[in-house]
């Protein structure tokens, strides 16, 4: 299988997406109710059957049905089966797909976490809507934490480091620049807002390993990673920032592969306009860079949106594979979108694209895919192939059954709270208060004669290691009681935590990431 069958054109021509060109990114656009979700689902399950892992965000809750086979009793089953006959799909049969459910909040799937350090100041500033001055202060806080060996794991760590920066603003000014208490206070208020939206559950450990998205099952089918995003969509900035972080992690973690025979991952970005709404120039430059360069890592990114003009020109110019469902010309903006969409297609002398966009029926689309030479194909009005999996959500019982068989059971479900910046700074403050009291009561000589209060670098690392071992061991015991396999490895988690603590203390975020990745590879 070296192609994704999309449907038949008006003259019976097969419209296909070549797997060798699937990493050239794409666009699926159209008004509400025109069939975008069905098209996305059909493409995703075909990628899976071709051995390509898929990530997709389930913003309405209905894409979870991709994990279950369709059913002849479904109210639209007759239409789907007739569509398959019309398209000449002789082997059409309902089928499920290997799926893993994920959820930032850990309610409808495995939780996905990252650390504050890995998110970085640029994405955090975007997430919190900071101005340029506040973003500068946030960057200073990150640099201060790196220079002082303070691990930024969760929101509490960042709050503690910001407070330390405010207390030492005068001393920091000569080395890093001005830090005003007003800017620190504004950032702290935004952090409280993030916490109220549930973002505190996104920041923490165990941190998500991006390679877990690149799995195949025992039959060689790519895993379909479904992110439960219906609740996440209530915080659109968190949703957009999270998906951009995922793309950045893929770009950093994956090796260069050029143009492979098929992608190593296909990434569907639903409600894509949220990524670009009110985005500052610095963030737009990062989005453009990641989208442009992640292609060479074998990742195909497909933006799904209602209006094609929601995608900025710099990004839209990199989307070679296009599926355009119907648009409605109700407003001047809609008319502009129709003209823009029509101008992006390679001209078909037998088709008035502008008129066809407004006349497309549900399940029809204008399709233009890259050919074997990388040139855009001529646009064709296409009857879209039906999916074989369920159109609609899974039930809570079905979701629970699918999760019980997940290969990641026990790996991410239990949070780990090891010693990081908040604990270190709190201990330093306690030590300082105790030392001051000793000096006041017994004198300076008595204070100097006392043993060291705070643990050394190696002591902190060992404590972090033991905490990770205990947490991983607990996860394994819980998994065994539930009758599930667990991929948690107590020794590996402990040693990784120790090395991460040491490396971050010695060399900051970059060395910490390198050492954890190196050691993780050795332990597999």
Tab-separated table of C-alpha atoms in Angstrom, residues 168-479:
chain	number	residue	atom	x	y	z
A	168	UNK	CA	16.829	39.772	44.428
A	169	UNK	CA	15.903	42.241	41.674
A	170	UNK	CA	18.698	44.654	42.550
A	171	UNK	CA	21.420	41.999	42.456
A	172	UNK	CA	20.068	40.512	39.215
A	173	UNK	CA	19.875	43.816	37.350
A	174	UNK	CA	23.604	44.032	36.623
A	175	UNK	CA	23.802	40.472	35.272
A	176	UNK	CA	20.473	39.856	33.556
A	177	UNK	CA	18.679	43.202	33.255
A	178	UNK	CA	15.917	44.954	35.141
A	179	UNK	CA	13.345	42.841	36.926
A	180	UNK	CA	10.424	44.862	38.240
A	181	UNK	CA	8.040	43.588	40.874
A	182	UNK	CA	5.143	44.828	38.743
A	183	UNK	CA	6.139	42.548	35.848
A	184	UNK	CA	6.718	39.606	38.162
A	185	UNK	CA	3.319	40.188	39.735
A	186	UNK	CA	1.634	40.273	36.326
A	187	UNK	CA	3.253	36.955	35.370
A	188	UNK	CA	2.263	35.381	38.681
A	189	UNK	CA	-1.348	36.443	38.174
A	190	UNK	CA	-1.345	34.822	34.736
A	191	UNK	CA	0.090	31.656	36.254
A	192	UNK	CA	-2.801	31.559	38.710
A	193	UNK	CA	-5.170	31.889	35.764
A	194	UNK	CA	-3.462	28.967	34.040
A	195	UNK	CA	-3.787	26.902	37.182
A	196	UNK	CA	-7.510	27.633	37.356
A	197	UNK	CA	-7.845	26.323	33.772
A	198	UNK	CA	-6.236	23.029	34.749
A	199	UNK	CA	-2.832	23.718	33.198
A	200	UNK	CA	-1.175	22.671	36.459
A	201	UNK	CA	-1.938	19.063	35.488
A	202	UNK	CA	-0.084	19.525	32.206
A	203	UNK	CA	3.163	20.584	33.898
A	204	UNK	CA	4.878	17.885	35.889
A	205	UNK	CA	6.447	14.457	35.691
A	206	UNK	CA	6.726	11.812	34.384
A	207	UNK	CA	7.223	13.898	31.254
A	208	UNK	CA	5.765	12.579	28.024
A	209	UNK	CA	8.153	10.779	25.656
A	210	UNK	CA	7.377	11.835	22.103
A	211	UNK	CA	8.435	8.462	20.664
A	212	UNK	CA	5.373	6.911	22.296
A	213	UNK	CA	3.378	8.483	19.453
A	214	UNK	CA	5.377	6.488	16.896
A	215	UNK	CA	4.241	2.959	17.741
A	216	UNK	CA	2.729	0.199	15.596
A	217	UNK	CA	0.698	-2.779	16.766
A	218	UNK	CA	1.515	-6.469	16.303
A	219	UNK	CA	-0.163	-6.407	12.874
A	220	UNK	CA	2.054	-3.574	11.681
A	221	UNK	CA	-0.730	-0.970	11.823
A	222	UNK	CA	0.178	2.506	12.996
A	223	UNK	CA	-1.270	3.491	16.355
A	224	UNK	CA	-3.913	6.211	16.205
A	225	UNK	CA	-3.269	8.615	19.074
A	226	UNK	CA	-6.534	10.380	19.907
A	227	UNK	CA	-6.312	13.468	22.108
A	228	UNK	CA	-9.537	14.165	23.998
A	229	UNK	CA	-9.777	17.902	23.334
A	230	UNK	CA	-13.444	18.699	23.986
A	231	UNK	CA	-12.647	20.074	27.456
A	232	UNK	CA	-9.283	21.426	26.354
A	233	UNK	CA	-11.030	23.566	23.734
A	234	UNK	CA	-12.463	25.663	26.557
A	235	UNK	CA	-8.898	26.999	26.926
A	236	UNK	CA	-8.011	27.681	23.282
A	237	UNK	CA	-4.579	29.161	24.019
A	238	UNK	CA	-3.616	26.104	26.032
A	239	UNK	CA	-4.836	23.872	23.185
A	240	UNK	CA	-2.868	25.729	20.513
A	241	UNK	CA	0.272	26.044	22.641
A	242	UNK	CA	0.167	22.367	23.537
A	243	UNK	CA	-0.025	21.265	19.899
A	244	UNK	CA	2.769	23.632	18.907
A	245	UNK	CA	4.852	22.179	21.746
A	246	UNK	CA	4.204	18.690	20.353
A	247	UNK	CA	5.405	19.773	16.920
A	248	UNK	CA	8.507	21.346	18.451
A	249	UNK	CA	9.254	18.168	20.409
A	250	UNK	CA	8.929	16.098	17.230
A	251	UNK	CA	11.290	18.437	15.437
A	252	UNK	CA	13.884	18.244	18.221
A	253	UNK	CA	13.632	14.507	18.893
A	254	UNK	CA	13.423	12.934	15.434
A	255	UNK	CA	16.392	12.392	13.094
A	256	UNK	CA	16.636	13.791	9.595
A	257	UNK	CA	15.206	11.332	7.050
A	258	UNK	CA	14.636	13.524	3.982
A	259	UNK	CA	11.744	12.174	1.911
A	260	UNK	CA	10.940	8.677	3.195
A	261	UNK	CA	8.717	6.142	1.435
A	262	UNK	CA	6.068	6.942	4.016
A	263	UNK	CA	5.874	9.345	6.959
A	264	UNK	CA	6.895	8.266	10.451
A	265	UNK	CA	3.898	10.224	11.817
A	266	UNK	CA	0.944	12.161	10.443
A	267	UNK	CA	-0.272	14.998	12.639
A	268	UNK	CA	-3.834	16.334	12.191
A	269	UNK	CA	-4.253	19.807	13.714
A	270	UNK	CA	-8.006	20.477	14.067
A	271	UNK	CA	-9.320	24.007	14.696
A	272	UNK	CA	-5.997	25.182	13.283
A	273	UNK	CA	-6.969	28.855	13.303
A	274	UNK	CA	-6.455	28.878	17.088
A	275	UNK	CA	-2.718	28.538	16.541
A	276	UNK	CA	-2.540	31.779	14.598
A	277	UNK	CA	-5.119	33.981	16.365
A	278	UNK	CA	-3.353	36.995	17.908
A	279	UNK	CA	0.012	35.250	17.631
A	280	UNK	CA	3.016	37.613	17.992
A	281	UNK	CA	5.619	37.772	15.229
A	282	UNK	CA	8.155	35.743	17.206
A	283	UNK	CA	5.719	32.890	17.604
A	284	UNK	CA	4.637	33.044	13.965
A	285	UNK	CA	8.271	32.758	12.925
A	286	UNK	CA	8.624	29.669	15.137
A	287	UNK	CA	5.471	28.081	13.692
A	288	UNK	CA	6.670	28.688	10.140
A	289	UNK	CA	10.119	27.301	10.946
A	290	UNK	CA	8.792	24.152	12.622
A	291	UNK	CA	6.268	23.436	9.846
A	292	UNK	CA	8.885	23.974	7.169
A	293	UNK	CA	11.612	21.859	8.752
A	294	UNK	CA	9.622	19.054	10.378
A	295	UNK	CA	8.933	17.679	6.890
A	296	UNK	CA	12.528	16.468	6.703
A	297	UNK	CA	11.923	14.532	9.939
A	298	UNK	CA	9.282	12.448	8.156
A	299	UNK	CA	6.290	14.166	9.826
A	300	UNK	CA	3.268	15.261	7.811
A	301	UNK	CA	1.167	18.071	9.308
A	302	UNK	CA	-2.432	18.487	8.150
A	303	UNK	CA	-4.281	21.611	9.210
A	304	UNK	CA	-8.050	21.228	9.565
A	305	UNK	CA	-10.080	24.431	9.625
A	306	UNK	CA	-13.360	25.916	8.448
A	307	UNK	CA	-11.877	28.738	6.434
A	308	UNK	CA	-8.701	28.398	4.343
A	309	UNK	CA	-7.761	32.045	4.890
A	310	UNK	CA	-7.324	31.242	8.592
A	311	UNK	CA	-3.904	29.840	7.639
A	312	UNK	CA	-1.247	32.562	7.133
A	313	UNK	CA	0.299	32.723	3.680
A	314	UNK	CA	3.775	31.708	4.882
A	315	UNK	CA	2.363	28.472	6.267
A	316	UNK	CA	-0.292	27.907	3.588
A	317	UNK	CA	2.402	28.015	0.924
A	318	UNK	CA	3.890	24.820	2.386
A	319	UNK	CA	0.639	22.822	2.233
A	320	UNK	CA	0.888	20.847	-0.995
A	321	UNK	CA	-1.981	18.363	-0.424
A	322	UNK	CA	-5.416	20.003	-0.293
A	323	UNK	CA	-8.975	18.855	0.315
A	324	UNK	CA	-11.525	21.655	0.094
A	325	UNK	CA	-15.099	20.978	1.170
A	326	UNK	CA	-17.951	23.396	0.556
A	327	UNK	CA	-17.847	27.031	1.626
A	328	UNK	CA	-20.851	29.302	1.946
A	329	UNK	CA	-20.833	32.801	0.439
A	330	UNK	CA	-22.938	34.452	3.135
A	331	UNK	CA	-20.546	37.273	4.090
A	332	UNK	CA	-17.821	39.314	2.380
A	333	UNK	CA	-15.239	37.312	4.317
A	334	UNK	CA	-16.755	34.076	2.997
A	335	UNK	CA	-16.553	35.417	-0.552
A	336	UNK	CA	-12.915	36.357	0.006
A	337	UNK	CA	-12.211	32.843	1.278
A	338	UNK	CA	-13.800	31.309	-1.825
A	339	UNK	CA	-11.670	33.439	-4.122
A	340	UNK	CA	-8.540	32.635	-2.111
A	341	UNK	CA	-9.268	28.909	-2.153
A	342	UNK	CA	-9.963	28.915	-5.896
A	343	UNK	CA	-6.684	30.687	-6.640
A	344	UNK	CA	-4.587	28.151	-4.725
A	345	UNK	CA	-5.558	25.186	-6.926
A	346	UNK	CA	-3.945	24.183	-10.180
A	347	UNK	CA	-6.402	25.226	-12.874
A	348	UNK	CA	-8.726	22.629	-14.346
A	349	UNK	CA	-10.157	23.912	-17.670
A	350	UNK	CA	-13.243	21.738	-17.185
A	351	UNK	CA	-14.094	23.076	-13.738
A	352	UNK	CA	-15.147	26.480	-12.442
A	353	UNK	CA	-13.545	26.142	-9.015
A	354	UNK	CA	-15.101	29.262	-7.486
A	355	UNK	CA	-18.602	28.143	-8.361
A	356	UNK	CA	-17.977	24.496	-7.478
A	357	UNK	CA	-16.871	25.373	-3.927
A	358	UNK	CA	-20.321	26.764	-3.155
A	359	UNK	CA	-22.160	23.852	-4.831
A	360	UNK	CA	-20.353	20.885	-3.251
A	361	UNK	CA	-22.617	18.425	-1.460
A	362	UNK	CA	-21.864	16.787	1.878
A	363	UNK	CA	-19.193	14.172	1.217
A	364	UNK	CA	-17.857	15.940	-1.862
A	365	UNK	CA	-14.673	17.974	-2.020
A	366	UNK	CA	-12.233	19.624	-4.377
A	367	UNK	CA	-9.024	17.600	-4.201
A	368	UNK	CA	-5.518	18.431	-5.360
A	369	UNK	CA	-2.613	16.210	-4.292
A	370	UNK	CA	1.072	16.274	-5.121
A	371	UNK	CA	2.103	13.841	-7.840
A	372	UNK	CA	5.158	11.588	-7.848
A	373	UNK	CA	7.332	14.476	-9.080
A	374	UNK	CA	6.115	16.778	-6.309
A	375	UNK	CA	3.982	18.946	-8.602
A	376	UNK	CA	0.402	19.799	-7.547
A	377	UNK	CA	-2.212	17.738	-9.319
A	378	UNK	CA	-5.047	19.306	-11.274
A	379	UNK	CA	-8.004	20.052	-8.999
A	380	UNK	CA	-10.932	17.658	-9.335
A	381	UNK	CA	-14.414	17.539	-7.868
A	382	UNK	CA	-14.269	14.317	-5.878
A	383	UNK	CA	-16.694	11.964	-4.166
A	384	UNK	CA	-14.925	11.154	-0.892
A	385	UNK	CA	-14.415	7.532	0.185
A	386	UNK	CA	-16.261	6.461	3.360
A	387	UNK	CA	-14.393	5.393	6.510
A	388	UNK	CA	-14.669	1.851	7.836
A	389	UNK	CA	-14.654	2.713	11.512
A	390	UNK	CA	-17.509	4.087	13.592
A	391	UNK	CA	-18.838	7.574	12.879
A	392	UNK	CA	-19.508	8.770	16.400
A	393	UNK	CA	-18.009	8.566	19.873
A	394	UNK	CA	-17.180	5.503	21.917
A	395	UNK	CA	-19.089	4.872	25.133
A	396	UNK	CA	-17.354	5.308	28.522
A	397	UNK	CA	-17.292	1.503	28.909
A	398	UNK	CA	-15.688	1.061	25.480
A	399	UNK	CA	-13.136	3.755	26.245
A	400	UNK	CA	-12.241	2.055	29.528
A	401	UNK	CA	-11.832	-1.316	27.782
A	402	UNK	CA	-9.544	0.204	25.137
A	403	UNK	CA	-7.469	1.941	27.801
A	404	UNK	CA	-7.087	-1.289	29.775
A	405	UNK	CA	-5.255	-2.778	26.800
A	406	UNK	CA	-3.066	0.282	26.225
A	407	UNK	CA	0.681	-0.373	25.964
A	408	UNK	CA	1.294	2.640	28.206
A	409	UNK	CA	-0.725	1.505	31.206
A	410	UNK	CA	1.045	2.580	34.399
A	411	UNK	CA	3.680	4.660	32.624
A	412	UNK	CA	2.107	8.104	32.905
A	413	UNK	CA	-0.952	7.646	35.100
A	414	UNK	CA	0.786	8.349	38.444
A	415	UNK	CA	2.362	11.773	38.877
A	416	UNK	CA	5.890	12.066	40.310
A	417	UNK	CA	6.748	15.053	42.496
A	418	UNK	CA	10.511	15.065	42.941
A	419	UNK	CA	12.553	17.806	44.528
A	420	UNK	CA	12.765	20.801	42.246
A	421	UNK	CA	12.997	24.596	42.413
A	422	UNK	CA	10.084	25.157	44.807
A	423	UNK	CA	11.396	22.651	47.350
A	424	UNK	CA	15.026	23.801	47.041
A	425	UNK	CA	14.163	27.485	47.495
A	426	UNK	CA	11.839	26.715	50.399
A	427	UNK	CA	14.600	24.704	52.081
A	428	UNK	CA	17.106	27.505	51.516
A	429	UNK	CA	14.733	29.990	53.107
A	430	UNK	CA	14.212	27.665	56.070
A	431	UNK	CA	17.973	27.156	56.427
A	432	UNK	CA	18.571	30.907	56.307
A	433	UNK	CA	15.942	31.519	58.987
A	434	UNK	CA	17.410	28.778	61.187
A	435	UNK	CA	20.938	30.149	60.735
A	436	UNK	CA	19.803	33.656	61.637
A	437	UNK	CA	18.131	32.353	64.778
A	438	UNK	CA	21.293	30.427	65.751
A	439	UNK	CA	23.444	33.528	65.253
A	440	UNK	CA	21.055	35.581	67.363
A	441	UNK	CA	20.898	33.036	70.183
A	442	UNK	CA	24.402	31.460	70.170
A	443	UNK	CA	26.608	33.632	68.006
A	444	UNK	CA	28.218	33.351	64.570
A	445	UNK	CA	30.826	30.788	65.607
A	446	UNK	CA	28.172	28.358	66.807
A	447	UNK	CA	26.313	28.726	63.525
A	448	UNK	CA	29.451	28.022	61.457
A	449	UNK	CA	30.135	24.906	63.501
A	450	UNK	CA	26.788	23.346	62.627
A	451	UNK	CA	26.604	20.690	59.860
A	452	UNK	CA	25.281	21.612	56.429
A	453	UNK	CA	21.488	21.859	56.436
A	454	UNK	CA	20.651	21.577	52.722
A	455	UNK	CA	21.728	18.402	50.889
A	456	UNK	CA	24.573	18.523	48.410
A	457	UNK	CA	24.116	18.118	44.658
A	458	UNK	CA	24.621	14.334	44.930
A	459	UNK	CA	22.300	14.141	47.901
A	460	UNK	CA	19.540	15.937	46.025
A	461	UNK	CA	20.092	13.684	43.015
A	462	UNK	CA	19.847	10.546	45.147
A	463	UNK	CA	16.665	11.821	46.761
A	464	UNK	CA	15.137	12.481	43.333
A	465	UNK	CA	16.165	8.996	42.230
A	466	UNK	CA	14.609	7.285	45.223
A	467	UNK	CA	11.380	9.242	44.740
A	468	UNK	CA	11.160	8.165	41.116
A	469	UNK	CA	11.907	4.538	42.019
A	470	UNK	CA	9.173	4.502	44.640
A	471	UNK	CA	6.638	6.066	42.263
A	472	UNK	CA	7.457	3.686	39.393
A	473	UNK	CA	7.376	0.673	41.685
A	474	UNK	CA	3.991	1.761	43.000
A	475	UNK	CA	2.704	2.120	39.437
A	476	UNK	CA	3.891	-1.407	38.620
A	477	UNK	CA	2.216	-2.890	41.690
A	478	UNK	CA	-1.041	-1.104	40.866
A	479	UNK	CA	-0.857	-2.338	37.276
